[in-house]
């Protein structure tokens, strides 16, 4: 199956540029993009903007009997600048809808695997000191720890979770940038209060969040437990701080750009943390341990000449789940230890192609062996990030056995307006 997946990947990356050859003889169609933005006053300083996007996946791999199709994401986001000092944002959608959780009755309470529309973000923000200090509250994505933990899904260079329809990654820590997903949050969003802003080229975001109540079975292995009745482990705290050496990145919204496709020259160095006191319980709710994560990353994205642009990211993560080796929770196996991640891509502007590679290596206490993951991919930008096709082949070894775990080939079509 590995050979089949690799062959499919090679065919796909060969087909992507061929698919555009037939259009080169004709005049380039009008792909100009105009945001769906509506003025609320004459000069446009008050406005409302809508964004919608779909990402479709076709996957094959060593753990599948045949190719599988899924809707990786279907989202709608709207935000309004109702005055220079007030902003409101709402974001909802669904994730990973495939044959495994498709149902004839989406409202049925009997289908625990159903994938329905749900609220991703809902916050309101006030500018205390414009540019320097903004304070907001609600269900938000102003996360700590790293750039990837705050990344936008509209303009990523690589694909994210190779598991697709709820499946696991080839690595032992799925979705590692969102290390607490399904434990104390709602799909990487927390309910709380945040502050963000910039002082020159220094940017910051900090938050205090009321953690999700996650009572489960207690055992000898620590697991995320929050007991609101006794008031323990109900708040966590996060922050991310960075410095932009060249072009300054926007912080109007929390979603960091994956690659600017040569339109900016960005060198950003950042560091962050996530601290959740009394988050873990061992045997009893009174026996508590803290969760503390830190990360450091460097992002470089810049044009090299009129035809070439580069995008590169390196990140180091250190996870600490008390004094324990691992803490199962929410279907994940969070584990103390470290993860090193790197990705680099080269954009050929004239061909609208961007090949890339990515690599993770993980040294986690919960697993006896290091886990390694390597991916190679190709983006074909029909119209920048607004319409693109991505092919990616991913392979890796499990930290549980040290042996090859699985390989995954994914084709994604992506459109956002």
Short mmCIF file of C-alpha atoms in Angstrom, two decimals:
data_model
loop_
_atom_site.label_atom_id
_atom_site.label_comp_id
_atom_site.label_asym_id
_atom_site.label_seq_id
_atom_site.Cartn_x
_atom_site.Cartn_y
_atom_site.Cartn_z
CA UNK A 1 0.00 0.00 0.00
CA UNK A 2 2.96 2.30 0.64
CA UNK A 3 4.09 1.92 -2.99
CA UNK A 4 0.56 2.63 -4.19
CA UNK A 5 0.30 5.81 -2.11
CA UNK A 6 3.69 7.01 -3.33
CA UNK A 7 2.70 6.32 -6.95
CA UNK A 8 -0.54 8.27 -6.50
CA UNK A 9 1.43 11.17 -5.06
CA UNK A 10 3.88 11.22 -7.98
CA UNK A 11 1.01 11.12 -10.46
CA UNK A 12 -0.73 13.98 -8.65
CA UNK A 13 2.28 16.29 -8.56
CA UNK A 14 2.85 15.58 -12.24
CA UNK A 15 -0.78 16.30 -13.07
CA UNK A 16 -1.02 19.63 -11.23
CA UNK A 17 1.19 21.64 -13.62
CA UNK A 18 -0.11 19.73 -16.65
CA UNK A 19 -3.65 20.76 -15.73
CA UNK A 20 -2.71 24.40 -16.25
CA UNK A 21 -0.93 24.03 -19.61
CA UNK A 22 -4.11 24.09 -21.64
CA UNK A 23 -4.99 27.49 -20.19
CA UNK A 24 -1.75 29.20 -21.15
CA UNK A 25 -2.75 29.67 -24.78
CA UNK A 26 -5.84 31.62 -23.80
CA UNK A 27 -6.06 34.93 -22.02
CA UNK A 28 -5.75 34.56 -18.25
CA UNK A 29 -9.26 34.60 -16.73
CA UNK A 30 -10.13 37.31 -14.24
CA UNK A 31 -9.20 35.84 -10.85
CA UNK A 32 -9.16 39.18 -9.05
CA UNK A 33 -10.42 38.91 -5.49
CA UNK A 34 -12.66 41.41 -3.79
CA UNK A 35 -13.44 40.78 -0.12
CA UNK A 36 -17.07 40.27 0.84
CA UNK A 37 -17.10 43.48 2.84
CA UNK A 38 -19.99 45.84 3.42
CA UNK A 39 -19.62 49.46 4.42
CA UNK A 40 -21.60 50.60 7.46
CA UNK A 41 -20.79 54.28 6.92
CA UNK A 42 -19.73 56.54 4.06
CA UNK A 43 -15.93 56.31 4.47
CA UNK A 44 -15.87 52.55 5.19
CA UNK A 45 -14.29 52.89 8.64
CA UNK A 46 -17.28 50.92 9.92
CA UNK A 47 -17.77 47.67 8.05
CA UNK A 48 -18.72 44.01 8.20
CA UNK A 49 -16.77 41.28 6.42
CA UNK A 50 -17.74 37.67 5.63
CA UNK A 51 -15.30 34.84 4.85
CA UNK A 52 -16.26 31.31 3.83
CA UNK A 53 -14.06 28.37 2.86
CA UNK A 54 -14.13 24.67 2.02
CA UNK A 55 -11.30 22.15 2.09
CA UNK A 56 -11.92 18.74 0.50
CA UNK A 57 -9.65 15.73 1.06
CA UNK A 58 -9.04 12.51 -0.86
CA UNK A 59 -6.80 10.18 1.11
CA UNK A 60 -5.14 6.83 0.76
CA UNK A 61 -2.74 5.06 3.05
CA UNK A 62 -1.40 1.93 4.66
CA UNK A 63 -4.29 1.70 7.15
CA UNK A 64 -7.06 2.12 4.57
CA UNK A 65 -8.60 -0.45 2.24
CA UNK A 66 -9.24 2.18 -0.39
CA UNK A 67 -9.29 5.94 -0.98
CA UNK A 68 -11.48 7.98 1.36
CA UNK A 69 -13.14 11.31 0.68
CA UNK A 70 -13.93 13.87 3.36
CA UNK A 71 -14.77 17.51 3.94
CA UNK A 72 -11.80 18.52 6.03
CA UNK A 73 -13.27 21.93 6.82
CA UNK A 74 -16.37 23.92 5.98
CA UNK A 75 -16.46 27.28 7.73
CA UNK A 76 -18.11 30.69 7.82
CA UNK A 77 -16.54 33.63 9.63
CA UNK A 78 -17.93 37.14 10.04
CA UNK A 79 -16.54 40.13 11.88
CA UNK A 80 -17.59 43.75 12.16
CA UNK A 81 -15.64 46.87 13.02
CA UNK A 82 -18.66 48.70 14.37
CA UNK A 83 -16.53 51.65 15.51
CA UNK A 84 -12.79 52.36 15.65
CA UNK A 85 -12.81 50.89 19.15
CA UNK A 86 -15.20 47.94 18.97
CA UNK A 87 -14.93 44.66 17.07
CA UNK A 88 -17.17 41.60 17.15
CA UNK A 89 -16.41 38.23 15.54
CA UNK A 90 -18.38 35.00 14.98
CA UNK A 91 -16.98 31.83 13.41
CA UNK A 92 -18.74 28.51 12.97
CA UNK A 93 -18.45 25.41 10.82
CA UNK A 94 -17.66 21.70 10.78
CA UNK A 95 -14.53 19.56 10.56
CA UNK A 96 -13.67 16.14 9.14
CA UNK A 97 -17.00 15.00 7.73
CA UNK A 98 -16.52 11.64 6.03
CA UNK A 99 -18.31 8.35 5.43
CA UNK A 100 -17.41 7.22 8.96
CA UNK A 101 -19.50 9.95 10.63
CA UNK A 102 -21.99 10.73 7.87
CA UNK A 103 -25.56 10.15 9.06
CA UNK A 104 -29.02 10.24 7.57
CA UNK A 105 -30.19 12.22 10.57
CA UNK A 106 -27.56 14.76 11.70
CA UNK A 107 -29.71 15.68 14.72
CA UNK A 108 -29.81 12.12 16.03
CA UNK A 109 -28.45 11.81 19.55
CA UNK A 110 -27.58 8.17 18.86
CA UNK A 111 -24.70 8.97 16.53
CA UNK A 112 -21.78 9.95 18.73
CA UNK A 113 -19.47 10.21 15.73
CA UNK A 114 -21.56 12.82 13.92
CA UNK A 115 -19.84 15.97 12.69
CA UNK A 116 -22.12 18.99 12.97
CA UNK A 117 -21.81 22.72 12.63
CA UNK A 118 -20.59 24.21 15.89
CA UNK A 119 -19.31 27.49 17.24
CA UNK A 120 -15.56 27.95 16.80
CA UNK A 121 -15.11 31.59 17.84
CA UNK A 122 -17.35 34.23 19.38
CA UNK A 123 -15.71 37.25 20.93
CA UNK A 124 -16.04 41.00 21.35
CA UNK A 125 -13.08 43.34 21.63
CA UNK A 126 -12.42 46.87 22.86
CA UNK A 127 -9.40 49.00 21.92
CA UNK A 128 -8.09 50.43 25.19
CA UNK A 129 -5.07 52.04 23.51
CA UNK A 130 -5.27 51.52 19.71
CA UNK A 131 -2.46 49.31 18.40
CA UNK A 132 -0.89 48.95 21.86
CA UNK A 133 -3.63 47.31 23.94
CA UNK A 134 -6.87 45.53 23.04
CA UNK A 135 -8.97 43.59 25.52
CA UNK A 136 -11.59 41.04 24.55
CA UNK A 137 -13.61 38.17 25.92
CA UNK A 138 -15.57 35.17 24.70
CA UNK A 139 -14.76 31.90 22.96
CA UNK A 140 -11.45 32.89 21.40
CA UNK A 141 -8.36 31.72 19.47
CA UNK A 142 -5.79 34.06 21.06
CA UNK A 143 -3.70 31.08 22.10
CA UNK A 144 -0.36 30.78 23.76
CA UNK A 145 2.66 28.57 23.18
CA UNK A 146 3.50 28.98 19.45
CA UNK A 147 2.82 30.45 16.03
CA UNK A 148 1.34 27.17 14.78
CA UNK A 149 -1.01 27.08 17.77
CA UNK A 150 -2.50 30.33 16.39
CA UNK A 151 -2.25 29.48 12.70
CA UNK A 152 -4.87 30.27 10.11
CA UNK A 153 -6.28 27.37 8.12
CA UNK A 154 -6.81 29.66 5.10
CA UNK A 155 -3.18 30.06 4.11
CA UNK A 156 -1.15 27.16 5.46
CA UNK A 157 1.75 25.98 3.34
CA UNK A 158 1.46 22.33 4.47
CA UNK A 159 -1.50 20.15 5.33
CA UNK A 160 -2.30 19.67 8.99
CA UNK A 161 -3.82 16.56 10.58
CA UNK A 162 -3.11 13.59 8.30
CA UNK A 163 -5.70 11.50 10.12
CA UNK A 164 -8.55 13.04 8.11
CA UNK A 165 -11.81 11.54 9.31
CA UNK A 166 -10.94 11.48 12.97
CA UNK A 167 -7.89 9.24 12.44
CA UNK A 168 -4.57 9.60 14.19
CA UNK A 169 -1.38 10.97 12.77
CA UNK A 170 1.59 8.78 12.01
CA UNK A 171 3.11 10.37 15.07
CA UNK A 172 2.18 9.71 18.68
CA UNK A 173 1.11 13.27 19.48
CA UNK A 174 -1.56 14.27 16.99
CA UNK A 175 -2.02 17.92 16.15
CA UNK A 176 0.99 18.69 18.32
CA UNK A 177 0.78 22.51 18.01
CA UNK A 178 -2.66 22.32 19.66
CA UNK A 179 -1.38 20.17 22.51
CA UNK A 180 -4.47 20.62 24.68
CA UNK A 181 -7.10 20.06 22.01
CA UNK A 182 -10.14 18.14 23.33
CA UNK A 183 -8.90 18.39 26.93
CA UNK A 184 -9.64 21.87 28.29
CA UNK A 185 -10.96 23.70 25.22
CA UNK A 186 -13.48 23.60 22.40
CA UNK A 187 -11.49 22.59 19.34
CA UNK A 188 -8.43 24.72 20.18
CA UNK A 189 -10.57 27.61 21.47
CA UNK A 190 -10.88 28.64 25.08
CA UNK A 191 -13.59 30.55 26.90
CA UNK A 192 -12.05 33.50 28.66
CA UNK A 193 -10.47 36.95 28.57
CA UNK A 194 -7.53 38.03 26.45
CA UNK A 195 -5.30 41.04 25.89
CA UNK A 196 -3.20 41.64 22.78
CA UNK A 197 -1.34 44.41 21.03
CA UNK A 198 2.02 45.60 19.78
CA UNK A 199 4.72 47.99 20.88
CA UNK A 200 6.58 48.83 17.72
CA UNK A 201 7.63 45.50 16.22
CA UNK A 202 7.08 43.59 19.46
CA UNK A 203 3.74 41.78 19.60
CA UNK A 204 2.02 39.97 22.45
CA UNK A 205 -1.13 38.03 23.31
CA UNK A 206 -2.06 36.73 26.78
CA UNK A 207 -5.23 35.10 28.08
CA UNK A 208 -6.91 33.71 31.19
CA UNK A 209 -9.43 30.98 30.40
CA UNK A 210 -12.14 29.08 32.20
CA UNK A 211 -11.28 25.45 31.37
CA UNK A 212 -13.83 23.02 30.05
CA UNK A 213 -15.33 20.62 32.61
CA UNK A 214 -13.94 17.19 31.67
CA UNK A 215 -14.86 14.60 34.28
CA UNK A 216 -13.96 11.04 33.31
CA UNK A 217 -12.90 7.76 34.85
CA UNK A 218 -10.00 8.03 37.24
CA UNK A 219 -7.16 5.54 37.12
CA UNK A 220 -3.53 5.04 37.97
CA UNK A 221 -2.56 7.05 34.88
CA UNK A 222 -3.25 10.78 35.24
CA UNK A 223 -6.02 12.19 33.09
CA UNK A 224 -7.48 15.65 32.59
CA UNK A 225 -10.03 16.20 35.32
CA UNK A 226 -11.79 19.46 36.17
CA UNK A 227 -14.25 19.48 39.03
CA UNK A 228 -16.17 22.75 39.17
CA UNK A 229 -17.93 21.66 42.34
CA UNK A 230 -14.68 21.86 44.33
CA UNK A 231 -13.22 24.73 42.33
CA UNK A 232 -9.96 23.06 41.27
CA UNK A 233 -8.28 23.27 37.90
CA UNK A 234 -10.89 25.55 36.37
CA UNK A 235 -8.62 28.25 34.91
CA UNK A 236 -5.60 28.16 32.63
CA UNK A 237 -3.25 30.88 31.41
CA UNK A 238 -1.45 31.34 28.11
CA UNK A 239 0.75 33.78 26.25
CA UNK A 240 2.75 34.24 23.05
CA UNK A 241 5.30 36.97 22.40
CA UNK A 242 7.17 37.74 19.20
CA UNK A 243 9.38 40.27 17.48
CA UNK A 244 9.15 41.14 13.76
CA UNK A 245 12.56 42.13 12.38
CA UNK A 246 11.36 43.23 8.94
CA UNK A 247 7.72 43.71 7.88
CA UNK A 248 5.27 43.85 10.75
CA UNK A 249 2.50 41.27 10.76
CA UNK A 250 -1.11 42.22 11.38
CA UNK A 251 -2.67 41.28 14.71
CA UNK A 252 -6.19 42.42 13.93
CA UNK A 253 -7.26 38.76 14.04
CA UNK A 254 -5.42 35.97 15.89
CA UNK A 255 -4.79 33.76 12.84
CA UNK A 256 -1.11 33.75 11.80
CA UNK A 257 -0.39 33.49 8.06
CA UNK A 258 1.28 30.26 6.92
CA UNK A 259 3.02 31.80 3.90
CA UNK A 260 2.73 35.23 2.29
CA UNK A 261 3.69 33.90 -1.17
CA UNK A 262 6.44 36.45 -1.59
CA UNK A 263 4.26 39.47 -0.82
CA UNK A 264 6.01 40.30 2.46
CA UNK A 265 9.46 40.02 3.98
CA UNK A 266 8.91 38.59 7.44
CA UNK A 267 11.38 37.35 10.05
CA UNK A 268 9.53 36.64 13.26
CA UNK A 269 11.01 35.15 16.44
CA UNK A 270 8.54 34.08 19.10
CA UNK A 271 8.08 32.20 22.37
CA UNK A 272 5.06 31.22 24.39
CA UNK A 273 3.58 29.21 27.25
CA UNK A 274 0.44 27.44 28.45
CA UNK A 275 -0.06 26.88 32.18
CA UNK A 276 -2.96 24.93 33.64
CA UNK A 277 -2.67 24.45 37.41
CA UNK A 278 -4.32 21.38 38.95
CA UNK A 279 -5.39 20.09 35.53
CA UNK A 280 -4.52 16.44 36.11
CA UNK A 281 -5.98 14.07 38.65
CA UNK A 282 -4.46 10.75 39.72
CA UNK A 283 -6.75 8.23 41.41
CA UNK A 284 -8.73 10.93 43.22
CA UNK A 285 -9.84 14.45 42.36
CA UNK A 286 -7.81 15.79 45.28
CA UNK A 287 -4.48 14.46 44.00
CA UNK A 288 -3.52 17.15 41.45
CA UNK A 289 -0.71 17.89 39.04
CA UNK A 290 -0.06 20.91 36.83
CA UNK A 291 0.29 21.15 33.05
CA UNK A 292 2.95 23.53 31.74
CA UNK A 293 3.99 23.88 28.07
CA UNK A 294 6.57 26.16 26.48
CA UNK A 295 7.66 26.69 22.89
CA UNK A 296 10.07 28.71 20.77
CA UNK A 297 9.82 29.33 17.02
CA UNK A 298 11.38 31.22 14.13
CA UNK A 299 9.47 32.08 10.93
CA UNK A 300 11.00 33.45 7.74
CA UNK A 301 8.96 34.24 4.64
CA UNK A 302 10.33 36.46 1.88
CA UNK A 303 10.82 36.91 -1.88
CA UNK A 304 14.23 35.85 -3.18
CA UNK A 305 13.80 37.47 -6.59
CA UNK A 306 10.96 38.25 -9.01
CA UNK A 307 10.19 34.57 -9.53
CA UNK A 308 11.21 32.84 -6.29
CA UNK A 309 10.05 33.11 -2.68
CA UNK A 310 10.89 31.05 0.37
CA UNK A 311 8.91 30.10 3.46
CA UNK A 312 10.52 28.39 6.44
CA UNK A 313 9.50 27.64 10.01
CA UNK A 314 11.34 25.96 12.85
CA UNK A 315 9.77 25.28 16.25
CA UNK A 316 10.68 23.57 19.51
CA UNK A 317 8.02 22.41 21.98
CA UNK A 318 8.47 21.23 25.55
CA UNK A 319 5.49 19.63 27.27
CA UNK A 320 5.23 19.00 31.00
CA UNK A 321 2.32 16.99 32.39
CA UNK A 322 3.24 17.04 36.06
CA UNK A 323 5.70 14.34 37.09
CA UNK A 324 4.05 11.70 34.93
CA UNK A 325 4.98 10.02 31.67
CA UNK A 326 1.59 10.41 30.04
CA UNK A 327 -1.96 11.56 30.59
CA UNK A 328 -4.66 10.20 28.26
CA UNK A 329 -7.48 12.61 27.62
CA UNK A 330 -10.02 13.32 24.92
CA UNK A 331 -8.75 10.55 22.65
CA UNK A 332 -5.22 11.94 22.65
CA UNK A 333 -2.21 10.76 24.61
CA UNK A 334 -0.53 13.97 25.80
CA UNK A 335 2.91 13.20 27.14
CA UNK A 336 5.75 15.02 28.80
CA UNK A 337 8.70 15.49 26.50
CA UNK A 338 9.79 17.54 23.51
CA UNK A 339 8.95 17.91 19.83
CA UNK A 340 11.07 19.52 17.14
CA UNK A 341 9.31 20.65 13.95
CA UNK A 342 10.61 22.14 10.73
CA UNK A 343 9.12 23.01 7.34
CA UNK A 344 10.44 24.79 4.26
CA UNK A 345 8.94 25.56 0.87
CA UNK A 346 10.07 27.29 -2.31
CA UNK A 347 7.54 29.19 -4.42
CA UNK A 348 7.99 29.42 -8.20
CA UNK A 349 5.81 32.44 -8.98
CA UNK A 350 5.59 31.99 -12.76
CA UNK A 351 4.60 28.34 -12.50
CA UNK A 352 2.34 28.94 -9.47
CA UNK A 353 3.95 25.91 -7.81
CA UNK A 354 5.36 25.54 -4.31
CA UNK A 355 7.05 22.26 -3.33
CA UNK A 356 7.74 21.82 0.37
CA UNK A 357 9.06 19.39 2.95
CA UNK A 358 8.29 19.05 6.64
CA UNK A 359 9.73 16.99 9.46
CA UNK A 360 8.89 16.25 13.10
CA UNK A 361 10.88 14.35 15.66
CA UNK A 362 9.38 13.60 19.05
CA UNK A 363 10.96 12.45 22.29
CA UNK A 364 8.07 11.73 24.64
CA UNK A 365 8.09 10.02 28.02
CA UNK A 366 4.92 8.09 27.26
CA UNK A 367 6.55 6.20 24.37
CA UNK A 368 9.72 4.07 24.59
CA UNK A 369 11.06 5.20 21.20
CA UNK A 370 11.40 8.50 19.38
CA UNK A 371 8.72 9.16 16.77
CA UNK A 372 9.69 10.62 13.41
CA UNK A 373 7.49 12.00 10.65
CA UNK A 374 8.51 13.19 7.20
CA UNK A 375 6.29 14.81 4.58
CA UNK A 376 6.76 16.11 1.06
CA UNK A 377 4.13 18.15 -0.74
CA UNK A 378 3.28 20.41 -3.63
CA UNK A 379 0.94 23.39 -3.79
CA UNK A 380 -0.55 24.57 -7.08
CA UNK A 381 -1.91 28.10 -6.61
CA UNK A 382 -4.68 28.68 -9.13
CA UNK A 383 -5.32 32.04 -7.48
CA UNK A 384 -3.02 32.34 -4.51
CA UNK A 385 -4.54 31.00 -1.31
CA UNK A 386 -8.03 31.77 -2.60
CA UNK A 387 -8.02 28.68 -4.84
CA UNK A 388 -5.34 26.03 -4.64
CA UNK A 389 -4.66 22.29 -4.87
CA UNK A 390 -2.25 20.54 -2.51
CA UNK A 391 -0.78 17.03 -2.75
CA UNK A 392 1.14 15.64 0.22
CA UNK A 393 2.79 12.32 1.05
CA UNK A 394 3.52 11.64 4.72
CA UNK A 395 5.35 8.75 6.34
CA UNK A 396 6.57 8.12 9.85
CA UNK A 397 7.54 5.76 12.63
CA UNK A 398 5.64 5.20 15.84
CA UNK A 399 7.21 5.98 19.19
CA UNK A 400 5.29 3.11 20.72
CA UNK A 401 6.99 0.35 18.74
CA UNK A 402 9.83 2.09 16.93
CA UNK A 403 8.65 0.44 13.74
CA UNK A 404 7.10 2.05 10.69
CA UNK A 405 3.56 2.96 11.63
CA UNK A 406 1.85 4.19 8.49
CA UNK A 407 2.02 6.34 5.40
CA UNK A 408 -0.65 8.69 4.12
CA UNK A 409 -1.23 10.36 0.77
CA UNK A 410 -3.64 13.32 0.66
CA UNK A 411 -4.97 15.56 -2.10
CA UNK A 412 -6.69 18.73 -0.93
CA UNK A 413 -8.76 21.20 -2.90
CA UNK A 414 -9.17 24.54 -1.17
CA UNK A 415 -11.29 27.58 -2.00
CA UNK A 416 -12.09 30.57 0.16
CA UNK A 417 -13.93 33.79 -0.55
#
